């Protein structure tokens, strides 16, 4: 059973805020995924691990986890206890419109899968929850006249986060898988294959397949394809044609990219990626 305590999406879709409680969480609702922007998870109640790019964070109530758009992540409920959280998603346009681009530093100034957690001791001292209570106070009437105040308080919240900085790294599930992830993410434009990676890291490809899927939820080839699709999206948004972007991202041909995109999303890139660019 779900209970939505507070929800708000900006008229320009530059941010969304949801405060939600699941009395009996089902793991099927928490798949491995990424976002187009930045995500802030405020963990309020429950027992869960947060997995991001091969690292695992065991969460405690009042912990805050940060992810950026290139970080694949998943929350794993380790019990059926009530799960409560606040999730804030921020588009790049929020920082631009609020003239607070410096507050993206806490998301960007770190390696992928590292420094994602702000521990609850630091969160308590910073009185961040007072800020969130004020934020929800102005959100709940759901009227446009509060929009400016909401954005100001949200900017204050981002300032508080950047003052704290991330305070902990997760536990690496598998050192070899972590190294493979880092290598893939740094060499997407190069030729990558399961055979090459197994040889490069001196490991049996069958053992690599098993460990990689256990740690990420993807096969090696699925992960490479997903990462390349994300890179095409970013290159296209930067002004490159889909054909040029797909080649630069490591796809052997536009046809291969097209098939992979349709298989992943269910619709052609001309509708998805080109449509996103126009928004």
XYZ file of C-alpha atoms in Angstrom:
279
model
C 0.000 0.000 0.000
C 1.356 3.405 -1.038
C 0.712 6.711 0.631
C 1.776 9.935 -1.072
C 2.353 12.571 1.582
C 3.484 15.395 -0.664
C 4.080 15.648 -4.402
C 4.969 18.579 -6.623
C 6.234 18.927 -10.184
C 7.339 22.315 -11.444
C 5.262 23.749 -14.318
C 8.435 23.853 -16.433
C 9.424 20.334 -15.276
C 12.729 21.630 -13.920
C 12.178 19.736 -10.653
C 9.921 17.215 -8.984
C 9.418 16.428 -5.312
C 7.731 13.389 -3.818
C 7.354 12.313 -0.199
C 6.039 8.759 -0.219
C 5.481 5.862 2.163
C 5.165 2.164 1.271
C 3.703 0.037 4.038
C 4.769 -3.196 2.334
C 7.455 -2.446 -0.280
C 7.758 -4.742 -3.299
C 11.243 -4.998 -4.822
C 9.794 -5.103 -8.329
C 9.003 -1.392 -7.886
C 12.694 -0.523 -7.456
C 14.553 -1.482 -10.629
C 18.054 -0.455 -11.660
C 17.765 2.838 -13.540
C 19.186 6.272 -14.317
C 17.712 9.759 -14.611
C 18.069 12.601 -17.079
C 19.159 14.958 -14.310
C 20.131 14.852 -10.647
C 18.412 12.872 -7.887
C 18.396 13.365 -4.130
C 17.015 10.531 -1.989
C 16.263 11.345 1.641
C 15.839 7.998 3.386
C 13.347 8.330 6.261
C 12.268 4.863 7.318
C 12.911 1.219 6.503
C 15.813 -1.169 5.928
C 17.529 -0.855 2.577
C 20.756 -0.853 0.591
C 21.446 1.647 -2.160
C 23.481 0.217 -5.053
C 25.197 2.578 -7.474
C 27.826 1.668 -10.073
C 29.123 -1.368 -8.175
C 29.116 0.258 -4.709
C 26.665 -0.534 -1.901
C 25.483 1.919 0.756
C 23.606 0.482 3.744
C 21.118 3.208 4.575
C 19.985 4.494 7.942
C 17.027 6.820 8.571
C 17.924 10.452 7.724
C 20.760 9.458 5.367
C 20.819 11.337 2.049
C 21.999 9.763 -1.223
C 22.948 11.776 -4.307
C 23.108 10.536 -7.896
C 23.749 12.232 -11.216
C 22.422 11.193 -14.594
C 25.338 8.943 -15.566
C 25.070 6.808 -12.410
C 22.988 3.651 -12.647
C 21.415 2.932 -9.282
C 18.863 0.861 -7.435
C 17.371 0.744 -3.963
C 17.089 -2.758 -2.502
C 14.727 -3.163 0.429
C 16.310 -5.706 2.761
C 13.091 -6.267 4.726
C 9.347 -5.767 4.298
C 9.310 -3.011 6.890
C 7.613 0.259 6.044
C 9.695 2.299 3.612
C 9.437 6.080 3.621
C 11.491 8.511 1.570
C 11.637 11.896 -0.080
C 12.897 11.962 -3.664
C 13.867 15.211 -5.381
C 14.727 15.196 -9.081
C 16.377 18.250 -10.602
C 16.865 19.055 -14.254
C 19.899 21.034 -15.437
C 17.503 23.885 -16.225
C 16.706 24.371 -12.523
C 20.292 25.350 -11.760
C 20.428 27.592 -14.823
C 17.159 29.391 -14.083
C 17.965 29.813 -10.383
C 21.504 30.985 -11.250
C 22.983 28.461 -8.831
C 25.100 26.308 -11.124
C 27.759 26.078 -8.413
C 25.440 23.761 -6.467
C 25.895 20.979 -9.013
C 29.389 20.516 -7.562
C 28.258 18.001 -4.950
C 26.908 15.787 -7.748
C 29.756 16.227 -10.213
C 32.962 16.663 -8.226
C 33.530 12.957 -7.538
C 34.040 9.647 -9.275
C 31.046 7.625 -10.437
C 29.690 5.441 -7.617
C 31.806 7.169 -4.952
C 30.879 9.823 -2.404
C 27.139 9.380 -2.925
C 26.168 9.387 0.750
C 25.702 12.207 3.264
C 25.388 10.477 6.626
C 22.575 11.266 9.019
C 24.801 12.718 11.741
C 25.819 15.535 9.408
C 22.254 15.922 8.131
C 20.889 16.364 11.661
C 23.435 19.039 12.549
C 22.662 21.021 9.408
C 18.937 21.212 10.285
C 18.093 20.158 6.749
C 14.764 18.667 7.795
C 13.578 22.082 8.978
C 14.157 23.264 5.418
C 12.239 20.299 3.986
C 9.316 20.929 6.334
C 9.115 24.533 5.117
C 9.349 23.293 1.548
C 6.411 20.917 1.981
C 4.405 23.639 3.741
C 4.470 25.713 0.562
C 4.061 22.736 -1.767
C 0.938 21.198 -0.254
C -1.504 23.966 -1.285
C -0.438 23.174 -4.882
C -0.962 26.695 -6.136
C 1.220 28.615 -8.569
C 1.478 31.630 -6.291
C 3.935 29.707 -4.059
C 6.249 28.767 -6.936
C 8.866 31.469 -6.290
C 9.064 30.636 -2.585
C 9.372 26.925 -3.336
C 12.284 27.527 -5.703
C 14.014 29.763 -3.154
C 13.718 27.158 -0.391
C 14.866 24.414 -2.757
C 17.917 26.518 -3.615
C 18.578 26.956 0.112
C 18.382 23.171 0.499
C 20.974 22.713 -2.260
C 23.215 25.237 -0.520
C 22.981 23.203 2.700
C 23.915 20.003 0.866
C 26.949 21.615 -0.723
C 28.068 22.936 2.631
C 28.010 19.382 4.016
C 29.616 17.525 1.112
C 29.360 13.746 0.790
C 30.658 12.025 3.900
C 31.027 8.335 2.995
C 31.841 5.865 0.242
C 29.958 2.651 -0.291
C 31.328 -0.844 0.031
C 32.540 -2.206 -3.308
C 30.698 -5.431 -4.078
C 33.411 -6.827 -6.303
C 36.733 -5.091 -6.992
C 37.114 -6.606 -10.449
C 33.587 -5.627 -11.509
C 34.215 -2.108 -10.216
C 37.384 -1.861 -12.331
C 35.491 -3.173 -15.370
C 32.757 -0.566 -14.845
C 35.323 2.218 -14.633
C 37.059 0.957 -17.763
C 33.823 0.694 -19.758
C 32.682 4.171 -18.749
C 36.038 5.630 -19.747
C 36.289 3.846 -23.095
C 32.784 3.811 -24.574
C 34.053 5.221 -27.852
C 36.471 2.298 -28.241
C 35.737 -1.251 -29.336
C 34.447 -3.175 -26.333
C 33.482 -6.829 -26.058
C 33.141 -9.476 -23.390
C 36.144 -11.356 -24.784
C 38.311 -8.228 -24.774
C 37.357 -7.271 -21.200
C 37.944 -10.802 -19.889
C 41.389 -10.855 -21.491
C 42.229 -7.320 -20.383
C 41.389 -8.068 -16.734
C 42.790 -11.630 -16.752
C 39.498 -13.251 -15.801
C 37.337 -15.995 -17.265
C 34.556 -14.443 -19.309
C 32.063 -16.837 -17.725
C 33.120 -15.742 -14.233
C 33.007 -12.095 -15.327
C 29.488 -12.543 -16.720
C 28.224 -14.081 -13.501
C 29.844 -11.513 -11.186
C 28.930 -8.564 -13.391
C 25.258 -9.484 -13.541
C 25.167 -10.172 -9.813
C 26.586 -6.711 -9.043
C 24.820 -4.597 -11.675
C 21.705 -6.460 -12.784
C 22.952 -6.266 -16.391
C 24.981 -8.478 -18.662
C 28.239 -6.892 -19.805
C 26.884 -6.266 -23.299
C 23.607 -4.830 -21.979
C 25.520 -2.404 -19.778
C 27.789 -1.285 -22.621
C 24.787 -0.718 -24.896
C 22.879 1.201 -22.226
C 25.889 3.426 -21.554
C 26.378 4.122 -25.237
C 22.719 5.067 -25.598
C 23.176 7.580 -22.778
C 26.253 8.988 -24.494
C 24.327 9.396 -27.768
C 21.661 11.309 -25.847
C 24.250 13.672 -24.364
C 26.081 14.209 -27.656
C 22.798 14.858 -29.468
C 21.763 17.400 -26.861
C 25.125 19.081 -27.413
C 24.209 19.586 -31.071
C 25.453 16.526 -32.947
C 23.215 14.684 -35.370
C 21.965 11.279 -34.259
C 24.092 9.606 -36.923
C 27.284 11.380 -35.834
C 26.490 10.906 -32.150
C 25.880 7.164 -32.535
C 29.194 6.703 -34.357
C 31.092 8.731 -31.765
C 29.444 6.751 -28.944
C 30.869 3.493 -30.253
C 28.006 1.970 -32.255
C 29.228 0.145 -35.357
C 26.509 1.780 -37.460
C 23.432 3.966 -37.179
C 21.364 0.862 -37.839
C 22.832 -0.858 -34.769
C 22.123 2.220 -32.675
C 18.570 2.475 -34.016
C 17.781 -1.156 -33.192
C 19.290 -0.851 -29.695
C 17.331 2.313 -28.961
C 14.015 0.845 -30.100
C 14.692 -2.347 -28.140
C 15.418 -0.327 -24.988
C 12.663 2.309 -25.197
C 9.995 0.936 -27.494
C 10.044 3.896 -29.883
C 12.438 5.325 -32.499
C 15.134 7.856 -31.564
C 13.518 10.479 -33.799
C 10.600 10.534 -31.326
C 12.589 10.102 -28.141
C 15.913 11.862 -28.395
C 14.959 14.495 -30.949
C 11.768 15.192 -29.053
C 13.682 15.663 -25.821
C 16.008 18.127 -27.490
C 13.131 20.367 -28.499
C 11.627 20.612 -25.010
